[in-house]
Every structure is written in structure tokens, then in C-alpha cells.
Amino acid sequence: FNLALANHLCGLDLWEQQQQQKPQEDPSELLKNNANIMKHLLSAGRLYEYTIRLERARSHQQQQQRASAAASYNPSSYPALFVSPFVLMAILNNLGHLHVIMQNETQSEKCFRQLQSTLMYMLQFQNKSGSNTNGRTSANSTNHQSMIQVFMENASLGLRTTRMTAAAA
């Protein structure tokens, strides 16, 4: 994930530098005509996707370990969680952003829809677990709510941007 993020930020930085050097040129043309920028953005996309595959494999392994641990109950045999839902949401958000930049509306919309679905799941889970707190709100819960709000806004903005780009084309 960190390597994907580094490539993502490097590609954006290079693209911004190109836009400052050639302000009259169409930003999408600058992107297409610069192999170095595209290399970083495509690498970021591949690394984000690899991270998702890796986390799915870990999650599958974790489920298998839990099933075998449930057969012979031993609390210490439960593995720690490998990925936070917030990491998954960050990956989907960043991947959606990459696809917007590279004008791949279909993939961008897919990422932002998956992000929205994950957010809805998180909200449902939070509401169910929140009903067991006897009215107490922890700082952790407040932090999670604000993070969910940011991701919801990004997903909505990403979907609107995708629709506007597709309509303009």
C-alpha cells in the first residue's frame, strides 16, 4: 500500500509540475504525452490492486484459521486482523481517483461504487455495535464516524466527477 501511495503521489506531483510549465495545454494531453507520469500512475494502480488481492488472500486464510480454532476453542489461537476496513476504503478511494485522472470512467465508477458499498456495510455494523454501548460514545467511535464521512464525500464526489467526464465525452 505504501509503495502504491508513493507512486500515486509522485505521479501527481510530476503531472502538476507539467501543468505549471505548460498551463495552456490540456491536462489530459499532458498526462497522455508523458510516459514518466503514466509509469508512476499505472504502477500505483497495479500496486493498489495487488494490495487488495493480498488482503483478500489473508482474509480467506484468517477465516480458515478461525473455523479451525472454533472447533477447538482457544482464544489465543485467533489471529489478529490483517486489514482494516479503512485501509480497504483508502485503496478504493485512491484507485477511483487514479481512474478519474486517467479518464477511465468505467473503472472509476466501479471503485467509487465499491467504496460506497463498503461504507454502507460499515455504517450498518457501526449502528449494530453502537446500540450496545449504552449511550456512551468513545473518541474512537467519533474518529471512525468522521473518517466514514470523509470517504462518503469522496465517493459521492468521485461518482459525480465520473458522470460529468462521461457526459462531456
Backbone as JSON, one array per atom type, in Angstrom:
{
  "sequence": "FNLALANHLCGLDLWEQQQQQKPQEDPSELLKNNANIMKHLLSAGRLYEYTIRLERARSHQQQQQRASAAASYNPSSYPALFVSPFVLMAILNNLGHLHVIMQNETQSEKCFRQLQSTLMYMLQFQNKSGSNTNGRTSANSTNHQSMIQVFMENASLGLRTTRMTAAAA",
  "N": [[0.83, -1.2, 0.0], [1.89, 1.27, 0.84], [3.92, 1.68, -1.06], [2.38, 1.89, -3.36], [0.99, 4.22, -2.77], [3.13, 6.03, -2.69], [3.97, 5.99, -5.4], [1.63, 6.97, -6.57], [1.45, 9.59, -5.46], [3.86, 10.64, -6.43], [3.45, 10.53, -9.21], [1.28, 12.33, -9.4], [2.53, 14.67, -8.52], [4.47, 15.06, -10.53], [2.75, 15.44, -12.69], [1.42, 17.78, -11.93], [3.59, 19.55, -11.97], [4.12, 19.54, -14.73], [1.75, 20.72, -15.63], [2.05, 23.29, -14.61], [4.27, 24.16, -16.03], [3.34, 24.12, -18.61], [0.8, 25.71, -18.95], [-1.18, 26.28, -20.84], [-1.75, 23.98, -22.17], [-3.88, 21.12, -22.57], [-4.74, 19.34, -19.66], [-5.25, 16.54, -19.72], [-4.02, 15.78, -22.08], [-1.38, 16.38, -21.47], [-0.91, 14.41, -19.6], [-1.21, 12.05, -21.12], [0.89, 12.32, -22.9], [3.2, 12.1, -21.45], [5.34, 9.8, -20.53], [6.65, 9.15, -18.14], [5.01, 10.13, -16.07], [2.72, 8.58, -16.54], [3.83, 6.07, -16.09], [4.28, 6.07, -13.31], [1.63, 6.43, -12.35], [0.29, 4.2, -13.42], [1.78, 2.17, -12.2], [1.11, 2.67, -9.53], [-1.63, 2.05, -9.6], [-1.53, -0.72, -10.24], [-0.21, -1.64, -7.95], [-2.01, -0.93, -5.9], [-4.15, -2.59, -6.61], [-2.9, -5.07, -6.31], [-2.47, -5.02, -3.57], [-5.11, -5.21, -2.64], [-5.76, -7.8, -3.59], [-3.91, -9.29, -2.1], [-4.77, -8.76, 0.52], [-7.31, -9.9, 0.42], [-6.6, -12.6, 0.15], [-5.31, -12.96, 2.6], [-7.44, -12.51, 4.3], [-9.09, -14.64, 3.64], [-7.48, -16.77, 4.49], [-7.45, -16.13, 7.2], [-10.15, -16.58, 7.85], [-10.29, -19.34, 7.51], [-8.52, -20.15, 9.52], [-9.9, -19.25, 11.75], [-12.16, -20.87, 11.62], [-11.04, -23.39, 12.1], [-10.01, -22.9, 14.62], [-12.31, -22.46, 16.05], [-13.34, -24.96, 16.25], [-11.72, -26.18, 18.14], [-11.79, -24.53, 20.78], [-9.79, -21.89, 21.68], [-8.85, -18.97, 22.87], [-6.4, -17.62, 22.41], [-5.62, -18.61, 20.01], [-6.83, -17.28, 17.98], [-6.22, -15.37, 15.15], [-4.76, -12.09, 14.67], [-6.45, -9.28, 13.18], [-5.85, -8.68, 9.75], [-6.26, -6.59, 7.98], [-7.61, -3.37, 7.98], [-10.92, -2.15, 7.59], [-10.85, 0.48, 6.89], [-8.44, 0.77, 5.57], [-8.98, -0.67, 3.24], [-11.0, 0.98, 2.24], [-9.52, 3.29, 1.78], [-7.82, 2.4, -0.25], [-9.68, 1.82, -2.31], [-10.72, 4.38, -2.69], [-8.4, 5.81, -3.54], [-7.72, 4.35, -5.82], [-9.99, 4.8, -7.38], [-9.66, 7.55, -7.74], [-7.29, 7.58, -9.27], [-8.24, 6.39, -11.63], [-10.07, 8.34, -12.44], [-8.34, 10.46, -13.08], [-6.93, 9.29, -15.19], [-8.89, 9.14, -17.0], [-10.6, 6.92, -17.13], [-13.53, 6.14, -16.98], [-15.36, 4.02, -16.46], [-14.0, 2.17, -14.78], [-13.38, 3.89, -12.68], [-15.93, 4.58, -11.71], [-16.73, 2.05, -10.86], [-14.93, 1.58, -8.72], [-15.64, 3.67, -6.95], [-18.27, 2.99, -6.43], [-17.93, 0.52, -5.15], [-16.62, 1.49, -2.93], [-18.69, 3.0, -1.78], [-20.46, 0.89, -1.16], [-18.95, -0.52, 0.74], [-18.83, 1.44, 2.68], [-21.54, 1.61, 3.4], [-21.9, -0.9, 4.53], [-20.14, -0.62, 6.69], [-21.45, 1.42, 8.12], [-23.84, 0.12, 8.81], [-22.81, -1.93, 10.44], [-21.64, -0.36, 12.41], [-23.89, 0.89, 13.47], [-25.23, -1.33, 14.56], [-23.33, -2.27, 16.45], [-23.07, 0.03, 17.88], [-25.43, 0.26, 19.24], [-25.03, -1.25, 21.44], [-23.57, 0.12, 23.3], [-24.67, 1.41, 25.43], [-25.38, 4.14, 25.26], [-22.97, 5.5, 25.45], [-20.35, 7.3, 23.91], [-17.39, 6.77, 22.38], [-14.08, 8.18, 21.89], [-12.79, 6.91, 19.84], [-14.93, 5.89, 18.35], [-16.1, 8.28, 17.48], [-14.02, 9.24, 15.88], [-13.98, 7.23, 13.91], [-16.49, 7.71, 12.77], [-16.1, 10.26, 11.65], [-14.14, 9.64, 9.77], [-15.55, 7.9, 8.12], [-17.43, 9.7, 7.12], [-15.78, 11.39, 5.58], [-14.89, 9.59, 3.59], [-17.35, 8.98, 2.44], [-18.09, 11.44, 1.33], [-15.98, 11.71, -0.54], [-16.5, 9.49, -2.21], [-19.0, 10.19, -3.26], [-18.36, 12.6, -4.57], [-16.47, 11.58, -6.36], [-18.08, 9.89, -7.96], [-19.81, 11.79, -9.08], [-17.96, 13.31, -10.54], [-17.07, 11.4, -12.34], [-19.42, 10.93, -13.8], [-19.8, 13.48, -14.94], [-17.52, 13.7, -16.52], [-17.91, 11.59, -18.31], [-20.24, 12.46, -19.55], [-19.32, 14.72, -20.83], [-17.69, 13.67, -22.77]],
  "CA": [[0.0, 0.0, 0.0], [2.75, 2.45, 0.92], [4.59, 1.86, -2.34], [1.35, 2.38, -4.27], [0.75, 5.62, -2.42], [4.3, 6.81, -3.11], [3.89, 6.15, -6.85], [0.47, 7.82, -6.82], [1.83, 10.97, -5.15], [4.94, 11.05, -7.35], [2.81, 10.79, -10.5], [0.51, 13.57, -9.29], [3.47, 15.77, -8.42], [5.03, 15.28, -11.87], [1.67, 15.97, -13.54], [1.22, 19.17, -11.52], [4.73, 20.31, -12.49], [3.9, 19.69, -16.17], [0.67, 21.68, -15.82], [2.59, 24.61, -14.32], [5.19, 24.52, -17.09], [2.58, 24.28, -19.86], [-0.58, 25.95, -18.49], [-2.11, 26.37, -21.96], [-2.01, 22.64, -22.71], [-4.93, 20.33, -21.92], [-4.14, 18.44, -18.66], [-5.33, 15.13, -20.11], [-2.99, 15.58, -23.1], [-0.1, 16.34, -20.76], [-0.82, 13.1, -18.98], [-1.02, 11.03, -22.16], [2.16, 12.52, -23.61], [4.34, 11.98, -20.54], [5.48, 8.39, -20.15], [7.09, 9.05, -16.75], [3.82, 10.3, -15.24], [1.89, 7.4, -16.73], [4.51, 4.94, -15.44], [4.01, 6.15, -11.87], [0.21, 6.23, -12.08], [-0.04, 2.8, -13.71], [2.39, 1.37, -11.12], [0.27, 2.86, -8.34], [-2.85, 1.27, -9.8], [-1.22, -2.14, -10.1], [0.13, -1.93, -6.55], [-3.25, -0.88, -5.12], [-4.89, -3.81, -6.91], [-2.17, -6.17, -5.69], [-2.74, -4.94, -2.13], [-6.45, -5.75, -2.43], [-5.68, -9.26, -3.74], [-3.16, -9.8, -0.95], [-5.62, -8.69, 1.71], [-8.36, -10.92, 0.27], [-5.99, -13.89, 0.47], [-5.1, -13.0, 4.04], [-8.76, -12.62, 4.92], [-9.53, -16.03, 3.43], [-6.66, -17.57, 5.4], [-7.92, -15.84, 8.54], [-11.43, -17.27, 8.04], [-9.98, -20.76, 7.68], [-7.92, -20.31, 10.84], [-10.97, -19.08, 12.74], [-13.01, -22.06, 11.58], [-10.36, -24.49, 12.78], [-9.88, -22.52, 16.02], [-13.63, -22.61, 16.67], [-13.52, -26.39, 16.53], [-11.07, -26.4, 19.44], [-11.77, -23.15, 21.28], [-8.63, -21.39, 22.4], [-8.84, -17.56, 22.5], [-5.1, -17.17, 21.92], [-5.36, -19.13, 18.68], [-7.44, -16.41, 16.98], [-5.22, -14.45, 14.6], [-5.1, -10.67, 14.63], [-6.97, -8.84, 11.89], [-4.77, -8.29, 8.86], [-6.54, -5.35, 7.26], [-8.7, -2.55, 8.49], [-11.83, -1.72, 6.53], [-10.45, 1.82, 6.47], [-7.38, 0.6, 4.57], [-9.68, -1.05, 2.01], [-11.68, 2.17, 1.72], [-8.47, 4.19, 1.26], [-7.37, 1.84, -1.53], [-10.75, 2.03, -3.3], [-10.76, 5.82, -2.95], [-7.23, 6.19, -4.33], [-7.84, 3.7, -7.13], [-11.0, 5.57, -8.1], [-9.03, 8.82, -8.12], [-6.37, 7.31, -10.39], [-9.02, 6.15, -12.84], [-10.62, 9.63, -12.87], [-7.24, 11.19, -13.71], [-6.57, 8.64, -16.45], [-10.12, 9.18, -17.8], [-11.18, 5.59, -17.25], [-14.76, 6.38, -16.23], [-15.99, 2.78, -16.03], [-13.27, 1.65, -13.62], [-13.54, 4.86, -11.61], [-17.27, 4.41, -11.14], [-16.72, 0.77, -10.15], [-14.22, 1.77, -7.45], [-16.42, 4.51, -6.04], [-19.46, 2.21, -6.01], [-17.45, -0.43, -4.14], [-16.36, 2.29, -1.73], [-19.99, 3.28, -1.17], [-20.97, -0.36, -0.58], [-18.18, -0.78, 1.95], [-19.28, 2.43, 3.66], [-22.87, 1.21, 3.89], [-21.66, -2.04, 5.43], [-19.54, -0.08, 7.91], [-22.49, 2.14, 8.85], [-24.72, -0.88, 9.4], [-22.06, -2.57, 11.52], [-21.47, 0.64, 13.46], [-25.19, 1.06, 14.12], [-25.49, -2.53, 15.37], [-22.43, -2.3, 17.6], [-23.31, 1.26, 18.64], [-26.59, 0.09, 20.1], [-24.6, -2.0, 22.62], [-22.67, 0.94, 24.11], [-25.45, 2.04, 26.5], [-25.39, 5.58, 25.12], [-21.64, 6.08, 25.54], [-19.66, 7.49, 22.64], [-15.94, 6.84, 22.62], [-13.32, 9.01, 20.94], [-12.53, 6.03, 18.7], [-16.16, 5.85, 17.56], [-16.22, 9.59, 16.84], [-13.0, 9.26, 14.84], [-14.46, 6.37, 12.83], [-17.6, 8.4, 12.11], [-15.57, 11.34, 10.81], [-13.46, 9.02, 8.62], [-16.61, 7.41, 7.24], [-18.0, 10.88, 6.46], [-14.83, 11.83, 4.54], [-14.94, 8.62, 2.5], [-18.65, 9.13, 1.79], [-17.99, 12.64, 0.5], [-15.09, 11.41, -1.66], [-17.19, 8.58, -3.12], [-20.03, 10.96, -3.95], [-17.67, 13.5, -5.49], [-15.88, 10.76, -7.43], [-19.15, 9.46, -8.87], [-20.26, 12.97, -9.84], [-16.89, 13.65, -11.49], [-17.1, 10.37, -13.37], [-20.59, 11.17, -14.65], [-19.58, 14.7, -15.71], [-16.49, 13.41, -17.52], [-18.53, 10.74, -19.32], [-21.21, 13.27, -20.29], [-18.57, 15.65, -21.67], [-17.02, 12.92, -23.83]],
  "C": [[0.87, 1.25, 0.0], [3.47, 2.73, -0.4], [3.61, 2.38, -3.39], [1.1, 3.86, -4.03], [1.91, 6.51, -2.85], [4.29, 7.03, -4.62], [2.76, 7.09, -7.24], [0.85, 9.29, -6.62], [2.92, 11.49, -6.08], [4.35, 11.39, -8.72], [2.01, 12.08, -10.48], [1.41, 14.79, -9.23], [4.07, 16.1, -9.79], [3.99, 15.9, -12.8], [1.42, 17.44, -13.22], [2.36, 20.05, -12.04], [4.57, 20.56, -13.99], [2.82, 20.73, -16.45], [1.15, 23.1, -15.56], [3.52, 25.09, -15.42], [4.46, 24.81, -18.4], [1.11, 24.52, -19.53], [-1.61, 26.0, -19.62], [-2.52, 25.01, -22.51], [-3.07, 21.91, -21.88], [-4.29, 19.35, -20.94], [-4.18, 16.96, -19.06], [-4.31, 14.81, -21.2], [-1.6, 15.54, -22.48], [0.14, 14.97, -20.16], [-0.49, 12.03, -20.02], [0.36, 11.12, -22.8], [3.39, 12.4, -22.71], [4.42, 10.56, -19.99], [5.87, 8.23, -18.69], [5.89, 9.19, -15.79], [2.96, 9.05, -15.32], [2.5, 6.18, -16.04], [4.19, 4.92, -13.95], [2.54, 5.86, -11.56], [-0.21, 4.79, -12.34], [0.56, 1.87, -12.65], [1.56, 1.47, -9.85], [-0.99, 2.01, -8.45], [-2.61, -0.22, -9.63], [-0.93, -2.51, -8.64], [-1.1, -1.86, -5.65], [-4.05, -2.17, -5.34], [-4.22, -5.03, -6.3], [-2.43, -6.2, -4.18], [-4.12, -5.52, -1.81], [-6.43, -7.27, -2.55], [-4.98, -9.9, -2.55], [-4.03, -9.82, 0.3], [-6.79, -9.68, 1.63], [-7.81, -12.31, 0.61], [-5.76, -14.03, 1.96], [-6.43, -13.19, 4.77], [-9.29, -14.05, 4.81], [-8.77, -16.96, 4.38], [-7.13, -17.37, 6.84], [-9.24, -16.56, 8.82], [-11.21, -18.76, 8.26], [-9.4, -21.02, 9.07], [-8.98, -20.17, 11.93], [-11.87, -20.31, 12.79], [-12.34, -23.21, 12.31], [-10.19, -24.17, 14.27], [-11.21, -22.68, 16.75], [-13.9, -24.06, 17.03], [-12.86, -26.77, 17.86], [-10.83, -25.03, 20.04], [-10.54, -22.87, 22.13], [-8.49, -19.93, 22.01], [-7.5, -17.08, 21.95], [-4.81, -17.66, 20.51], [-6.02, -18.28, 17.59], [-6.4, -15.42, 16.46], [-5.69, -13.0, 14.67], [-5.64, -10.32, 13.24], [-5.82, -8.35, 11.03], [-5.02, -6.94, 8.19], [-7.72, -4.65, 7.91], [-9.63, -2.23, 7.33], [-11.46, -0.32, 6.02], [-9.31, 1.77, 5.46], [-8.01, 0.23, 3.23], [-10.36, 0.17, 1.4], [-10.67, 3.17, 1.15], [-7.99, 3.71, -0.11], [-8.42, 2.09, -2.61], [-10.85, 3.51, -3.67], [-9.61, 6.24, -3.87], [-7.26, 5.59, -5.73], [-8.88, 4.43, -7.99], [-10.44, 6.89, -8.59], [-8.09, 8.64, -9.3], [-7.15, 7.14, -11.69], [-9.69, 7.43, -13.35], [-9.54, 10.4, -13.64], [-6.93, 10.61, -15.09], [-7.78, 8.49, -17.38], [-10.68, 7.8, -18.11], [-12.45, 5.59, -16.4], [-15.39, 5.1, -15.68], [-15.32, 2.24, -14.77], [-13.4, 2.59, -12.42], [-14.89, 4.69, -10.92], [-17.35, 3.1, -10.34], [-16.05, 0.9, -8.78], [-15.05, 2.57, -6.46], [-17.71, 3.83, -5.6], [-19.07, 1.17, -4.96], [-17.16, 0.29, -2.82], [-17.67, 2.6, -1.02], [-20.58, 2.03, -0.51], [-20.26, -0.69, 0.72], [-18.59, 0.19, 3.06], [-20.64, 2.06, 4.25], [-22.75, 0.04, 4.86], [-21.11, -1.54, 6.76], [-20.59, 0.64, 8.76], [-23.46, 1.17, 9.52], [-24.06, -1.55, 10.6], [-21.93, -1.62, 12.71], [-22.79, 0.86, 14.21], [-25.53, -0.12, 15.01], [-24.61, -2.54, 16.61], [-22.63, -1.07, 18.47], [-24.48, 1.13, 19.57], [-26.23, -0.66, 21.38], [-23.72, -1.17, 23.55], [-23.38, 1.65, 25.25], [-25.35, 3.56, 26.47], [-24.04, 6.24, 25.21], [-21.02, 6.19, 24.15], [-18.18, 7.64, 22.94], [-15.3, 7.75, 21.58], [-13.03, 8.21, 19.68], [-13.74, 5.99, 17.77], [-16.36, 7.16, 16.82], [-15.24, 9.72, 15.69], [-13.43, 8.42, 13.65], [-15.59, 7.06, 12.06], [-17.09, 9.5, 11.19], [-14.83, 10.77, 9.59], [-14.48, 8.5, 7.62], [-17.22, 8.57, 6.46], [-17.09, 11.36, 5.33], [-14.88, 10.89, 3.34], [-16.26, 8.73, 1.73], [-18.65, 10.35, 0.86], [-17.11, 12.39, -0.73], [-15.77, 10.49, -2.68], [-18.24, 9.33, -3.92], [-19.42, 11.9, -4.98], [-17.07, 12.72, -6.65], [-16.91, 10.3, -8.43], [-19.68, 10.62, -9.69], [-19.24, 13.34, -10.9], [-16.89, 12.66, -12.65], [-18.25, 10.6, -14.34], [-20.38, 12.41, -15.52], [-18.56, 14.46, -16.82], [-17.09, 12.57, -18.65], [-19.52, 11.53, -20.17], [-20.48, 14.23, -21.24], [-17.94, 14.96, -22.87], [-17.93, 12.58, -24.95]]
}
